[in-house]
mmCIF file of C-alpha atoms in Angstrom:
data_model
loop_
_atom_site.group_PDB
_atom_site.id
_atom_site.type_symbol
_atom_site.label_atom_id
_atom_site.label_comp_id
_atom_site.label_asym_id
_atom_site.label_seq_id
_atom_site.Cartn_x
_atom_site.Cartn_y
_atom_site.Cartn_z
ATOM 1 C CA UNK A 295 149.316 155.033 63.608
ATOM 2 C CA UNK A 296 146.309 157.316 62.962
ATOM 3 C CA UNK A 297 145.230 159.639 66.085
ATOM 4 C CA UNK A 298 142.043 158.186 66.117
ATOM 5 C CA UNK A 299 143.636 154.920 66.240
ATOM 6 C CA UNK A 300 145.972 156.183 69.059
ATOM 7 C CA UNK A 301 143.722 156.909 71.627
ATOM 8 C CA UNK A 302 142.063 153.769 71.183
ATOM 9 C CA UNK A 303 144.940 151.820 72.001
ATOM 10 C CA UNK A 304 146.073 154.155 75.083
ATOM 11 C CA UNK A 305 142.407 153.647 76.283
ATOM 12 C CA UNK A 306 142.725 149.963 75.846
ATOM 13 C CA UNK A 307 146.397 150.383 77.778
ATOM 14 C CA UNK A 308 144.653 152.648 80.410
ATOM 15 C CA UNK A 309 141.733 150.032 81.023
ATOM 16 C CA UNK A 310 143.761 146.885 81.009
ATOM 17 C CA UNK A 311 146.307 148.352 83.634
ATOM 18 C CA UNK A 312 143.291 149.406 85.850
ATOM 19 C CA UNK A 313 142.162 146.202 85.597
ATOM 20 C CA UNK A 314 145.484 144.394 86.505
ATOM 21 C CA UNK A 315 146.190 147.383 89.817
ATOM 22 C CA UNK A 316 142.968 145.433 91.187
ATOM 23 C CA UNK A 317 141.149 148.961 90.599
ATOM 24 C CA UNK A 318 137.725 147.906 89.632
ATOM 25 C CA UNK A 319 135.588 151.022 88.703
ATOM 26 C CA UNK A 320 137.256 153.961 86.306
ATOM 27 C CA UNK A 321 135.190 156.405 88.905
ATOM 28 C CA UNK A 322 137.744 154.853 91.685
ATOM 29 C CA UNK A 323 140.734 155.389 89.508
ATOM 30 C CA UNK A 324 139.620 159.027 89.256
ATOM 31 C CA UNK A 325 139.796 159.589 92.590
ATOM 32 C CA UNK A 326 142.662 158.117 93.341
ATOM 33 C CA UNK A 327 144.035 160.657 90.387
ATOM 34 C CA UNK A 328 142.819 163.537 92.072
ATOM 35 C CA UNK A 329 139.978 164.157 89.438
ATOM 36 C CA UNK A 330 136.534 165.424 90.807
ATOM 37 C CA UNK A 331 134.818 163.395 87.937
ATOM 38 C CA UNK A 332 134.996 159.915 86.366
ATOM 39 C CA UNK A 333 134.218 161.338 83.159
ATOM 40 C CA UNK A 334 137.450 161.986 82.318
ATOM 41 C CA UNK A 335 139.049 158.605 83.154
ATOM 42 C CA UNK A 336 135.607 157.266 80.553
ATOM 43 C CA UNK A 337 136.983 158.993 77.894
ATOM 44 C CA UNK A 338 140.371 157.777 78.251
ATOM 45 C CA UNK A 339 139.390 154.661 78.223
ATOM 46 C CA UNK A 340 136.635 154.973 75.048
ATOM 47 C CA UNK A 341 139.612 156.287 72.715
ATOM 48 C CA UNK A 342 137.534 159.764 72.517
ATOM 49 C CA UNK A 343 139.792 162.121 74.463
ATOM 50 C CA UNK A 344 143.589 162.520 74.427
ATOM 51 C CA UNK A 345 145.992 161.783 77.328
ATOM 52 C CA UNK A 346 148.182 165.071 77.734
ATOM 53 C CA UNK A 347 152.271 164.331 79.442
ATOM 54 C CA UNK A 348 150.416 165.808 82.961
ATOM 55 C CA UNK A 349 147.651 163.042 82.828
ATOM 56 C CA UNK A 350 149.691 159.777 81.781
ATOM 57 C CA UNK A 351 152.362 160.561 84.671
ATOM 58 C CA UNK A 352 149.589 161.004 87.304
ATOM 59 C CA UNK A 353 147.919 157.841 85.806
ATOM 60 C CA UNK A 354 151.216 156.300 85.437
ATOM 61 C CA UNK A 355 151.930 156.855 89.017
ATOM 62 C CA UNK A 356 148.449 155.589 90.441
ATOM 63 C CA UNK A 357 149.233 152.159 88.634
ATOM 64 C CA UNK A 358 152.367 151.654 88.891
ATOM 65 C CA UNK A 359 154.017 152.082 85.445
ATOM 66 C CA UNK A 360 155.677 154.218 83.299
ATOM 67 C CA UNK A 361 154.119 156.853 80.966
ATOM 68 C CA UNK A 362 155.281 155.221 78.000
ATOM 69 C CA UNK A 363 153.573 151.747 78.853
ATOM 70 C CA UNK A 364 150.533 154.010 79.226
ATOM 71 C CA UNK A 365 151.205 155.910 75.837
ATOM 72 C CA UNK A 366 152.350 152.693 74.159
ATOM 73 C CA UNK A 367 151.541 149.417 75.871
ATOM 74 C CA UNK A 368 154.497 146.895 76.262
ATOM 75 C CA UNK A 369 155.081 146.628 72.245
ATOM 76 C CA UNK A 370 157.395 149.468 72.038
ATOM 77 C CA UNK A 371 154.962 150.996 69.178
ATOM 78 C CA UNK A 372 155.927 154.525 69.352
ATOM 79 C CA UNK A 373 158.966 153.477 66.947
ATOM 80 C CA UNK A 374 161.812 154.117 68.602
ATOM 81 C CA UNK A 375 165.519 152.849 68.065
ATOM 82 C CA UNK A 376 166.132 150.011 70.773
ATOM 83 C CA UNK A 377 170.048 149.118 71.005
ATOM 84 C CA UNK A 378 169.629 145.745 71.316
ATOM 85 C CA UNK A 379 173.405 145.392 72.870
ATOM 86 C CA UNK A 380 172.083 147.864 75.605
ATOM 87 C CA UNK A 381 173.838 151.025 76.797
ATOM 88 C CA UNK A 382 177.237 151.046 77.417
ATOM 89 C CA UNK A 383 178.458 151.602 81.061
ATOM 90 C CA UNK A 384 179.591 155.053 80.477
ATOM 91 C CA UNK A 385 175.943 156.067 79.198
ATOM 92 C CA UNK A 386 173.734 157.251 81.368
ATOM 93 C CA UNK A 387 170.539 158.969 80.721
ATOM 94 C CA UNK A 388 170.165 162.953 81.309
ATOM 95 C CA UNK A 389 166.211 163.392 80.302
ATOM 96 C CA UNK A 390 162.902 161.989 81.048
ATOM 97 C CA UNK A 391 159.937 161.160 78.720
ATOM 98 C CA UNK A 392 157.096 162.941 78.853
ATOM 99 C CA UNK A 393 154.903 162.129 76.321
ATOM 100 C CA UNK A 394 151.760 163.423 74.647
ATOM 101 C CA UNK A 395 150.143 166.894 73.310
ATOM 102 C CA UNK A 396 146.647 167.462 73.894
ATOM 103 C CA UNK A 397 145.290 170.354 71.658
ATOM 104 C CA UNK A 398 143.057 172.938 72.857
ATOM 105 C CA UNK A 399 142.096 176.562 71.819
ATOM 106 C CA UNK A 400 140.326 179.355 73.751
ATOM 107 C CA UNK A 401 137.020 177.598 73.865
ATOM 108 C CA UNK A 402 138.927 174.725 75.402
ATOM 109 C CA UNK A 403 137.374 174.778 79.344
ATOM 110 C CA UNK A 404 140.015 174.931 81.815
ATOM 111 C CA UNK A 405 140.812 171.549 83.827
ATOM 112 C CA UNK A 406 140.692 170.908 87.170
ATOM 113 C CA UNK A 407 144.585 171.129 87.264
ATOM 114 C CA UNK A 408 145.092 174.430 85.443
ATOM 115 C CA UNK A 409 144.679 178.024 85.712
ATOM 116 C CA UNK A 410 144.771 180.490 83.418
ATOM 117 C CA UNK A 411 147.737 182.845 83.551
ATOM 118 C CA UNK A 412 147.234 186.659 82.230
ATOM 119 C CA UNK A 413 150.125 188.371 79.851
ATOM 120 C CA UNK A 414 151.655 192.185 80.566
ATOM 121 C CA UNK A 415 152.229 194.438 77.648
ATOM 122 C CA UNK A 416 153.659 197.481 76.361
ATOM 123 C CA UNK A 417 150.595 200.202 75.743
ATOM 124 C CA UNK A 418 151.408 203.686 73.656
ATOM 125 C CA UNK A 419 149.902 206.174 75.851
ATOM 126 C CA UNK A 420 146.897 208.171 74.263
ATOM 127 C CA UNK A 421 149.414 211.768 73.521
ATOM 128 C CA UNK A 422 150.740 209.551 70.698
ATOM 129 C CA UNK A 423 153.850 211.092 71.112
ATOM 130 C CA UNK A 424 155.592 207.218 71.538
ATOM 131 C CA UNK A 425 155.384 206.631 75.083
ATOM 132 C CA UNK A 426 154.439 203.528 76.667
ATOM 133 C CA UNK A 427 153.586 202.025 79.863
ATOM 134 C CA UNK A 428 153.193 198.563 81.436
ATOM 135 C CA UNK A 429 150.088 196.999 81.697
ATOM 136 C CA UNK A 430 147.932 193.767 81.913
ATOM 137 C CA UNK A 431 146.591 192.629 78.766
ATOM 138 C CA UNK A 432 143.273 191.549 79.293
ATOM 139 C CA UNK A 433 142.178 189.061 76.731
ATOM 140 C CA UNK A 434 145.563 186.713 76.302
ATOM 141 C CA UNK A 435 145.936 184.486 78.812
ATOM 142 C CA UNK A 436 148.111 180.829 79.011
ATOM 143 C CA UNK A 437 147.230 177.683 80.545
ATOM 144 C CA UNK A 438 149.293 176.588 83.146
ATOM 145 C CA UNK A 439 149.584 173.580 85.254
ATOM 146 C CA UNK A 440 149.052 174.355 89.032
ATOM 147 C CA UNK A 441 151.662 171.149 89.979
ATOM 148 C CA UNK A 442 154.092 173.280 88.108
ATOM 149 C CA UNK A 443 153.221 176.590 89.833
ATOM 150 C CA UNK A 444 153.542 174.327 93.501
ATOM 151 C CA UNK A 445 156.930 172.954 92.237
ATOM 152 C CA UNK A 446 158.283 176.604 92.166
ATOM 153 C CA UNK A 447 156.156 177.845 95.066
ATOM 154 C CA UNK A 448 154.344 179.970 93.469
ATOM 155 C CA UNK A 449 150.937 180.934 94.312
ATOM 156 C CA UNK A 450 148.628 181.295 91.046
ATOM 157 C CA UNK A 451 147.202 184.654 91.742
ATOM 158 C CA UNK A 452 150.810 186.044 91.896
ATOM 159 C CA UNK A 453 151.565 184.303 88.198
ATOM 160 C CA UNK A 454 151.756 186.636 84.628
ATOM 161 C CA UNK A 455 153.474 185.939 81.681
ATOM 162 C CA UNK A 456 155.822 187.991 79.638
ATOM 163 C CA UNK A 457 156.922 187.768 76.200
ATOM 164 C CA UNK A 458 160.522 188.194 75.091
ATOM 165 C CA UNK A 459 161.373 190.287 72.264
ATOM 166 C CA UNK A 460 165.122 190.964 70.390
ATOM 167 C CA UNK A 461 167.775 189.118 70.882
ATOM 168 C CA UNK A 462 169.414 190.582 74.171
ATOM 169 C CA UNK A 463 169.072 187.292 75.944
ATOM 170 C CA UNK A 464 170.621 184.715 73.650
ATOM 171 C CA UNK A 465 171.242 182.253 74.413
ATOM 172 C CA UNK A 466 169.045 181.416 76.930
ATOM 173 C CA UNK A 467 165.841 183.095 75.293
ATOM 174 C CA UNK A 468 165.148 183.918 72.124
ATOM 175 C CA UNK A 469 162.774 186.176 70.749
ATOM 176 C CA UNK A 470 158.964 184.994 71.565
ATOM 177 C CA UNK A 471 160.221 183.363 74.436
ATOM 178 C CA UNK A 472 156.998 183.208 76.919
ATOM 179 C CA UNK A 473 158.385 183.501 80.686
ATOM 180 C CA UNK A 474 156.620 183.279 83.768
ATOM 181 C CA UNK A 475 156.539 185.588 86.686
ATOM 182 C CA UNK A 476 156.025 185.176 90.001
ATOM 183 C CA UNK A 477 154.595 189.311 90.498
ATOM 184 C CA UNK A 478 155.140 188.782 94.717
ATOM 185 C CA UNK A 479 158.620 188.547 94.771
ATOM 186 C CA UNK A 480 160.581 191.683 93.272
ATOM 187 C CA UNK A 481 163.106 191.993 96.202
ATOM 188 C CA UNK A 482 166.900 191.399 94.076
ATOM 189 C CA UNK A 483 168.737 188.758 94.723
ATOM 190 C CA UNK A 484 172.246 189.338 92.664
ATOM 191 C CA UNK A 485 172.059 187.188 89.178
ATOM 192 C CA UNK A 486 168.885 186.362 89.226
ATOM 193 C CA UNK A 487 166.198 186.700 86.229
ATOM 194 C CA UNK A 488 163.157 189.370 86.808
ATOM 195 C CA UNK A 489 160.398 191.002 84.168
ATOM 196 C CA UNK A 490 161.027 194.923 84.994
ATOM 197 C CA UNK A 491 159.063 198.555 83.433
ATOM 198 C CA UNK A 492 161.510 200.324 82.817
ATOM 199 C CA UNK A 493 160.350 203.638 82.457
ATOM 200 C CA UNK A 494 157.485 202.178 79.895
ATOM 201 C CA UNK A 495 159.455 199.887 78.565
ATOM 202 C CA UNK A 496 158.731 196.086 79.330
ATOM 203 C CA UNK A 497 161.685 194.199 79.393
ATOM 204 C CA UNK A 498 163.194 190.203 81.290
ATOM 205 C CA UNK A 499 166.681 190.722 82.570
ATOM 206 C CA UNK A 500 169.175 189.852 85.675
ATOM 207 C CA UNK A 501 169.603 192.396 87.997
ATOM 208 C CA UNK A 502 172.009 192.956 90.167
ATOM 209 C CA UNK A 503 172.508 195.387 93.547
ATOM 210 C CA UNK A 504 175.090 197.840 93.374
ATOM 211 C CA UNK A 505 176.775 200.199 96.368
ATOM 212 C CA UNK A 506 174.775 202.927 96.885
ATOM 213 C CA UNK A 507 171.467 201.619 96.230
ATOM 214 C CA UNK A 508 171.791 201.402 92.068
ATOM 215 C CA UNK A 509 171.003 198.358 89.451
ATOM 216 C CA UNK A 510 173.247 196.967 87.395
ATOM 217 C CA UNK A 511 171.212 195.639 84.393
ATOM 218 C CA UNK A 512 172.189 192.652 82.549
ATOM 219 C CA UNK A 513 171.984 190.634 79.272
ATOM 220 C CA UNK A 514 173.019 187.007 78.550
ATOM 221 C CA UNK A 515 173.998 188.421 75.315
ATOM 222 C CA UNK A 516 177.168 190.787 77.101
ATOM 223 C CA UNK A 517 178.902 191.288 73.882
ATOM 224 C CA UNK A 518 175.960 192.838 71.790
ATOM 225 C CA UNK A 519 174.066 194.637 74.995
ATOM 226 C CA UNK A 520 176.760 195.811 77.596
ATOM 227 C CA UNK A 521 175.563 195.949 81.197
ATOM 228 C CA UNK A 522 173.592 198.774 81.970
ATOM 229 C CA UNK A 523 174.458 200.870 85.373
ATOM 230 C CA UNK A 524 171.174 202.632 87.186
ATOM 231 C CA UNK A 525 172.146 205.813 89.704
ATOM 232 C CA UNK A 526 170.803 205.370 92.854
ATOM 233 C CA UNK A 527 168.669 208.877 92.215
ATOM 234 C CA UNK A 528 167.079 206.687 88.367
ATOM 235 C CA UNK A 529 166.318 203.795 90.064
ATOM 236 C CA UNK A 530 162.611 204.916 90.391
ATOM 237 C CA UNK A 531 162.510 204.805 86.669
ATOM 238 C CA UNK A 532 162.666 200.773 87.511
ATOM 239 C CA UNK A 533 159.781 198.810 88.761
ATOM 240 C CA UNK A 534 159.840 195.243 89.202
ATOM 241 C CA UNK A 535 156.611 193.399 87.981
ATOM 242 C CA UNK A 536 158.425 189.797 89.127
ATOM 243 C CA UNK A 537 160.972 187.069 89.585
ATOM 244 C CA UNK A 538 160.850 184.962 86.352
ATOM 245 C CA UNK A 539 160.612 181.373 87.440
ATOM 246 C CA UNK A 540 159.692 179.647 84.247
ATOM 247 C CA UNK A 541 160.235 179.928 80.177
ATOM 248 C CA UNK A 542 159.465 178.507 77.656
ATOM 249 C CA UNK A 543 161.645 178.080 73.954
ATOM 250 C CA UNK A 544 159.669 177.396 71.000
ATOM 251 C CA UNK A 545 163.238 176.008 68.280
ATOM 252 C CA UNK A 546 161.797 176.071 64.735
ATOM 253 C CA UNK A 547 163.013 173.865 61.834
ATOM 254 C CA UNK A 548 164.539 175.795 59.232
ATOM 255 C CA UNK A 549 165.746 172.790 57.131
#
């Protein structure tokens, strides 16, 4: 099915399960969504805008349904393999379905339920003689949903982004890995992920407390990068930007 085509049919789906949750107006179904303006809710339903994953599960939960019979209707049209046997009784399902890209660029306005989350960076200091220091890069930024923020109590003004590089924390993340960090907590807690400067250099690793008042650095990736071991008297060469509650893994097909 054509894109075009697509959204048409989720707008019908949208407007026919309005109908049938007694809601009568689309401006009434955007408040009940949590959505300042009806406009959006229009759109949906006129085939003109697409329905991102965050949208049809707040729709989805506002009537009553599932994403999918948002996404797809009742006719199972997104093509997927139905065992008509059903599952076995060992099986049991370990995911959920959340369907739907909505494409956007940076002339795409912000919605109501994003904010707009700034990156740090390495910068070569102006002596040119190769060192760098940790800053905020001013122009790259990454939209982020503010229900996801809540879910890991974080408060948007304390959110960055990082951006893994090398391979030091395979498996987990790979290089280009975008993580999120939460810049108000830094206090260690033994294991757990943070984005640190490290004397200039930016860098996402566990940390751990060790007797005496040192770090213990570590990568997921042990047998390539050995743990690294901070004296108590280098440990102001660390500074902790923030916890890293969130990443993101782009896989590419190579086939």
């Amino acid at each position: 099915m054509e894109s075009e085509d697509l959204k048409k049919k989720v707008g019908q789906n949208i407007k026919r399960l309005r109908i049938a949750a007694g809601i009568k107006s689309q401006a009434e179904l955007a408040t009940l969504c949590g959505w300042k303006s009806q406009s959006r809710v229009g759109n949906y339903e006129a085939g003109t805008r697409a329905v991102s994953a965050i949208d049809a599960g707040v729709l989805a939960k506002v009537l009553n349904v599932t994403p999918a019979e948002i996404l797809y209707g009742e006719s199972n049209k997104a093509g997927y393999f139905v065992r008509e046997s059903g599952p076995s009784k060992n099986t049991e399902s370990n995911a959920q379905w959340h369907a739907g890209f909505e494409l956007w660029d940076g002339d795409t306005p912000l919605r109501d339920d994003e904010v707009a989350l700034p990156f740090f960076r390495e910068v070569e200091l102006a002596a040119g003689n190769g060192s760098t220091f940790v800053q905020e890069n001013g122009g790259c930024k990454l939209r982020f949903a503010k229900s996801t923020l809540k879910k890991s109590n974080v408060d948007p003004q304390h959110a960055a982004c990082v951006t893994v590089s090398g391979n030091s924390m395979l498996p987990v993340l790979r290089h280009g890995t975008t993580v999120g960090v939460d810049t108000s907590k830094k206090s260690i807690i033994d294991g757990e992920m943070y984005a640190i400067d490290h004397d200039g250099m930016l860098r996402v690793k566990m940390l751990y407390r060790t007797p005496g008042g040192g770090i213990r650095i570590k990568s997921y990736n042990n047998d390539e990068f050995p743990d690294e071991f901070i004296q108590p008297d280098k440990v102001s060469e660390i500074k902790i930007i923030g916890w890293v509650f969130w990443w993101s893994v782009l896989n590419v097909w190579n086939n």
